[in-house]
CSV table of C-alpha atoms in Angstrom, one decimal:
chain,number,residue,atom,x,y,z
A,17,MET,CA,-77.5,73.8,11.4
A,18,ALA,CA,-74.9,72.9,14.2
A,19,GLN,CA,-76.1,73.9,17.6
A,20,ALA,CA,-74.5,75.9,19.8
A,21,ASN,CA,-73.9,73.3,22.7
A,22,ASN,CA,-71.6,69.9,20.7
A,23,THR,CA,-69.7,68.7,22.3
A,24,HIS,CA,-66.5,67.0,21.2
A,25,ASP,CA,-66.6,62.5,21.2
A,26,THR,CA,-63.8,61.8,23.3
A,27,ASP,CA,-62.5,58.6,21.3
A,28,PHE,CA,-63.4,60.0,18.3
A,29,TYR,CA,-62.7,63.4,17.3
A,30,PHE,CA,-59.1,63.9,16.0
A,31,ASN,CA,-57.6,67.3,15.9
A,32,ASP,CA,-54.6,65.7,14.5
A,33,GLU,CA,-52.1,66.4,12.3
A,34,LEU,CA,-50.2,65.7,9.2
A,35,TYR,CA,-46.6,65.5,9.8
A,36,VAL,CA,-43.7,65.5,7.3
A,37,ILE,CA,-40.2,62.6,7.8
A,38,GLN,CA,-37.4,62.3,6.0
A,39,VAL,CA,-36.3,58.6,5.4
A,40,LYS,CA,-32.6,58.9,3.4
A,41,GLY,CA,-34.0,60.2,0.3
A,42,THR,CA,-37.3,60.0,0.9
A,43,LEU,CA,-40.5,62.1,2.4
A,44,PHE,CA,-43.1,60.6,3.9
A,45,ARG,CA,-46.9,62.6,5.0
A,46,VAL,CA,-48.3,60.6,7.6
A,47,HIS,CA,-50.2,61.6,11.1
A,48,GLN,CA,-48.5,62.0,14.3
A,49,LYS,CA,-51.5,59.7,16.4
A,50,PHE,CA,-51.0,57.0,14.0
A,51,LEU,CA,-47.0,57.1,14.8
A,52,THR,CA,-47.8,58.2,19.0
A,53,GLU,CA,-50.2,55.2,19.0
A,54,HIS,CA,-47.9,52.4,17.5
A,55,SER,CA,-44.1,53.9,18.5
A,56,ARG,CA,-43.2,54.8,22.3
A,57,ARG,CA,-40.2,56.0,20.3
A,58,PHE,CA,-42.6,58.2,18.3
A,59,ALA,CA,-45.0,59.6,20.6
A,60,ASP,CA,-41.9,61.0,22.4
A,61,MET,CA,-39.9,62.7,20.2
A,62,PHE,CA,-43.8,64.1,19.1
A,63,ALA,CA,-43.9,65.9,23.2
A,64,ILE,CA,-40.6,67.4,22.4
A,65,PRO,CA,-41.7,71.4,22.8
A,66,ARG,CA,-40.9,72.0,19.6
A,67,PRO,CA,-38.2,74.4,18.6
A,68,GLU,CA,-38.8,79.0,17.9
A,69,ASP,CA,-37.8,78.0,14.5
A,70,GLY,CA,-40.0,75.0,13.7
A,71,ALA,CA,-36.4,73.1,11.8
A,72,GLY,CA,-36.6,69.6,12.1
A,73,CYS,CA,-40.6,69.5,13.3
A,74,GLY,CA,-41.4,68.3,9.9
A,75,LEU,CA,-44.6,71.0,9.1
A,76,SER,CA,-43.0,70.7,5.5
A,77,ASP,CA,-41.0,70.0,3.0
A,78,SER,CA,-38.3,72.1,4.0
A,79,ASN,CA,-38.1,71.2,7.7
A,80,PRO,CA,-38.8,67.6,8.3
A,81,ILE,CA,-38.4,65.4,10.7
A,82,ILE,CA,-35.3,62.9,9.3
A,83,LEU,CA,-34.2,59.8,10.9
A,84,ASP,CA,-30.7,58.4,9.3
A,85,ASP,CA,-31.3,54.7,11.6
A,86,VAL,CA,-34.0,53.5,9.4
A,87,GLU,CA,-33.4,52.2,5.4
A,88,THR,CA,-36.2,54.2,3.5
A,89,GLN,CA,-38.3,50.8,1.9
A,90,ASP,CA,-38.6,49.4,5.9
A,91,PHE,CA,-39.4,52.3,7.3
A,92,LYS,CA,-42.2,52.3,3.8
A,93,SER,CA,-43.6,48.8,5.5
A,94,PHE,CA,-44.2,49.7,9.0
A,95,LEU,CA,-46.5,52.3,7.2
A,96,GLU,CA,-48.0,50.1,5.1
A,97,ALA,CA,-48.9,48.0,8.2
A,98,ILE,CA,-50.0,50.3,10.0
A,99,TYR,CA,-52.2,51.9,7.6
A,100,HIS,CA,-53.1,48.7,5.1
A,101,SER,CA,-52.8,45.9,7.9
A,102,ALA,CA,-56.7,46.4,9.6
A,103,ARG,CA,-58.3,45.6,5.7
A,104,PRO,CA,-59.7,41.9,5.4
A,105,ASN,CA,-57.8,41.5,2.1
A,106,PHE,CA,-54.4,42.9,2.8
A,107,VAL,CA,-51.5,41.4,2.2
A,108,MET,CA,-47.4,41.4,3.2
A,109,PRO,CA,-44.5,39.1,1.9
A,110,ALA,CA,-42.7,37.2,4.5
A,111,ALA,CA,-39.6,40.4,4.0
A,112,GLY,CA,-42.4,43.4,4.5
A,113,TRP,CA,-42.8,41.6,7.7
A,114,LEU,CA,-39.1,41.2,8.0
A,115,ARG,CA,-38.4,44.9,8.0
A,116,VAL,CA,-41.6,46.0,10.3
A,117,LEU,CA,-40.3,44.2,12.2
A,118,CYS,CA,-37.1,45.9,12.4
A,119,VAL,CA,-38.4,48.7,12.7
A,120,ALA,CA,-40.9,48.1,15.7
A,121,HIS,CA,-37.8,46.5,17.6
A,122,ARG,CA,-36.4,49.9,17.3
A,123,TYR,CA,-39.1,52.4,17.6
A,124,ASP,CA,-39.8,51.0,21.3
A,125,SER,CA,-43.8,49.4,18.7
A,126,PRO,CA,-44.6,46.3,21.1
A,127,GLY,CA,-48.2,45.7,18.8
A,128,MET,CA,-46.4,46.0,15.8
A,129,HIS,CA,-43.7,44.2,17.0
A,130,ALA,CA,-46.4,41.2,17.8
A,131,ARG,CA,-48.0,41.5,14.6
A,132,ALA,CA,-44.5,41.3,12.4
A,133,LEU,CA,-44.2,37.8,14.1
A,134,ASP,CA,-47.5,36.4,13.4
A,135,GLY,CA,-47.6,37.3,9.9
A,136,MET,CA,-44.0,36.1,9.3
A,137,ARG,CA,-45.3,32.7,10.8
A,138,ALA,CA,-48.3,32.8,9.6
A,139,PHE,CA,-47.6,33.5,5.9
A,140,ARG,CA,-46.9,31.2,2.7
A,141,PHE,CA,-44.3,31.0,0.6
A,142,GLN,CA,-44.5,30.8,-3.1
A,143,PRO,CA,-41.3,30.3,-4.6
A,144,GLY,CA,-38.9,33.6,-4.9
A,145,GLN,CA,-41.0,34.7,-1.7
A,146,ASP,CA,-37.9,32.2,0.1
A,147,THR,CA,-35.5,33.9,-0.8
A,148,GLU,CA,-36.9,37.5,-0.9
A,149,ALA,CA,-37.0,37.2,3.2
A,150,LEU,CA,-33.3,35.5,2.7
A,151,ALA,CA,-31.9,38.7,1.3
A,152,CYS,CA,-33.5,41.1,3.5
A,153,ALA,CA,-32.3,38.6,6.3
A,154,GLU,CA,-29.1,39.5,5.4
A,155,GLN,CA,-29.5,42.7,4.4
A,156,HIS,CA,-30.4,43.9,8.1
A,157,ASP,CA,-27.1,41.3,9.5
A,158,ILE,CA,-30.3,38.4,10.8
A,159,ASP,CA,-28.5,35.0,10.1
A,160,VAL,CA,-31.1,33.3,8.1
A,161,ARG,CA,-31.1,30.4,10.7
A,162,LEU,CA,-34.1,32.9,12.9
A,163,VAL,CA,-36.3,32.5,9.3
A,164,ASP,CA,-36.5,29.0,9.7
A,165,GLU,CA,-40.1,28.9,7.8
A,166,ALA,CA,-38.9,30.6,4.9
A,167,LEU,CA,-35.4,28.6,4.5
A,168,LYS,CA,-37.0,24.9,5.1
A,169,TYR,CA,-39.4,26.3,1.6
A,170,ALA,CA,-36.8,27.5,-0.4
A,171,ILE,CA,-34.4,23.9,1.0
A,172,THR,CA,-37.2,22.2,-0.7
A,173,ARG,CA,-39.0,23.2,-3.1
A,174,GLN,CA,-39.6,21.5,-6.1
A,175,ASP,CA,-39.4,24.6,-8.1
A,176,ALA,CA,-35.5,24.9,-9.3
A,177,ILE,CA,-34.5,28.5,-7.9
A,178,THR,CA,-33.7,30.7,-10.6
A,179,ALA,CA,-30.8,32.5,-11.6
A,180,GLU,CA,-32.3,36.4,-10.1
A,181,GLU,CA,-32.9,34.7,-6.7
A,182,LEU,CA,-29.8,33.4,-6.6
A,183,ALA,CA,-28.6,37.3,-7.0
A,184,SER,CA,-29.9,38.4,-5.3
A,185,LEU,CA,-28.0,36.8,-2.6
A,186,SER,CA,-24.6,37.1,-1.7
A,187,THR,CA,-22.7,34.7,-3.1
A,188,ARG,CA,-21.8,32.5,0.4
A,189,LEU,CA,-25.7,32.4,1.0
A,190,ALA,CA,-26.5,31.3,-2.0
A,191,SER,CA,-23.6,28.5,-2.2
A,192,LYS,CA,-24.9,27.5,1.4
A,193,LEU,CA,-28.9,27.1,-0.4
A,194,CYS,CA,-27.3,25.1,-3.6
A,195,ALA,CA,-25.8,22.6,-1.2
A,196,ALA,CA,-28.9,23.0,1.4
A,197,ARG,CA,-30.7,21.9,-1.6
A,198,GLU,CA,-28.4,18.7,-2.9
A,199,LYS,CA,-28.1,17.0,0.3
A,200,TRP,CA,-32.2,17.3,0.6
A,201,ALA,CA,-32.6,15.8,-2.0
A,202,VAL,CA,-30.0,12.9,-2.2
A,203,ASP,CA,-30.8,12.4,1.4
A,204,ASN,CA,-35.0,12.1,-0.4
A,205,ALA,CA,-33.6,10.1,-3.2
A,206,LEU,CA,-31.7,7.6,-1.4
A,207,ARG,CA,-34.9,6.3,0.9
A,208,GLY,CA,-36.6,3.4,-1.3
A,209,ASN,CA,-40.2,5.0,-0.4
A,210,SER,CA,-39.6,8.7,-0.1
A,211,PRO,CA,-42.1,11.8,0.1
A,212,ASP,CA,-43.2,14.3,-2.7
A,213,PHE,CA,-40.5,16.3,-3.7
A,214,GLY,CA,-40.4,19.3,-1.9
A,215,SER,CA,-42.1,18.5,1.6
A,216,ASP,CA,-41.3,17.3,4.5
A,217,ILE,CA,-44.1,15.3,5.8
A,218,ALA,CA,-44.8,11.2,5.8
A,219,THR,CA,-46.4,10.3,3.4
A,220,GLN,CA,-48.3,7.4,2.0
A,221,GLY,CA,-47.3,5.2,-1.2
A,222,LYS,CA,-45.9,1.7,-2.0
A,223,PRO,CA,-43.9,-0.4,0.4
A,224,CYS,CA,-40.6,-0.3,1.7
A,225,ASP,CA,-38.1,-2.5,0.1
A,226,LYS,CA,-36.2,-2.8,2.3
A,227,CYS,CA,-38.9,-2.1,6.2
A,228,LYS,CA,-42.4,-3.0,4.3
A,229,ALA,CA,-43.8,-0.3,5.9
A,230,LYS,CA,-46.2,2.1,3.9
A,231,TYR,CA,-45.4,5.5,5.5
A,232,HIS,CA,-42.1,6.6,5.4
A,233,ALA,CA,-41.8,11.0,7.1
A,234,ALA,CA,-39.3,13.2,4.7
A,235,PRO,CA,-35.6,13.7,5.6
A,236,ASN,CA,-35.1,15.5,8.9
A,237,ILE,CA,-34.6,19.1,7.3
A,238,GLN,CA,-33.3,20.5,10.6
A,239,LYS,CA,-30.1,17.9,10.5
A,240,ALA,CA,-30.0,19.2,6.5
A,241,ILE,CA,-29.5,23.2,8.0
A,242,ALA,CA,-27.3,21.6,10.5
A,243,SER,CA,-24.7,20.0,8.2
A,244,ILE,CA,-25.0,23.4,6.5
A,245,TRP,CA,-25.1,25.6,9.0
A,246,GLY,CA,-22.9,24.0,11.7
A,247,LYS,CA,-25.1,23.2,14.7
A,248,LYS,CA,-27.2,25.8,16.2
A,249,GLU,CA,-26.9,25.9,20.5
A,250,ARG,CA,-28.6,29.0,21.3
A,251,ALA,CA,-30.9,30.4,19.0
A,252,GLU,CA,-30.0,33.4,20.9
A,253,ASP,CA,-26.4,33.4,20.2
A,254,LEU,CA,-27.7,33.6,16.5
A,255,ALA,CA,-26.5,37.0,14.7
A,256,GLY,CA,-29.5,39.4,14.9
A,257,MET,CA,-31.8,36.8,17.8
A,258,VAL,CA,-32.6,41.0,19.8
A,259,ILE,CA,-34.4,41.6,16.2
A,260,PHE,CA,-37.2,39.2,17.4
A,261,SER,CA,-36.7,40.0,21.1
A,262,ALA,CA,-40.4,41.9,22.7
A,263,PRO,CA,-39.1,45.3,22.5
């Protein structure tokens, strides 16, 4: 039997409500507490007194909170990171973290912004995940040189770029990517002791026929990128750089 003099724990007794949020044509029903903890913009939003008619308050499917400045998949990735990223087996591709980054910057969420940057930097690419990240960058008007790990992997990977991957990119980006891969392959092949294809680190092998060195570094990937995309004078001048700045 419950005791009459029970007290509420100050940290773990939640009076939380679920709110309906509409993004484009999709409805989400999520906890106010999680949104306000992770986003200063949502905290300000929920601090506004509700109108008497309840319009746009998110209390039902017919009166959702409407977000018209974010894409559905971006917001879903943001929620996935909030709800699930603490799980030990949580995995999100680099493109997903890039979407989280965009929402975190727009909705003043410094904690999720930092987590998204860490997730992108730590991600180990597999074929297809690199071009997915590049396509995501394009969709958000972000210069692909800012997702440099994805770009470097796409240029140096051993597996061919598939037709489906190329179709996900603009014609301009697909053309540049193919040109960069060709330049990398040619530069690699011209070395007497070239590293394993798909590697951008030094390797050991038989001595070079010209200089007798046992170790040769792979071609400079940044030079290959610069030859196709142009020299990057300052990162802050690239399109989309503001997204990478802490909110």
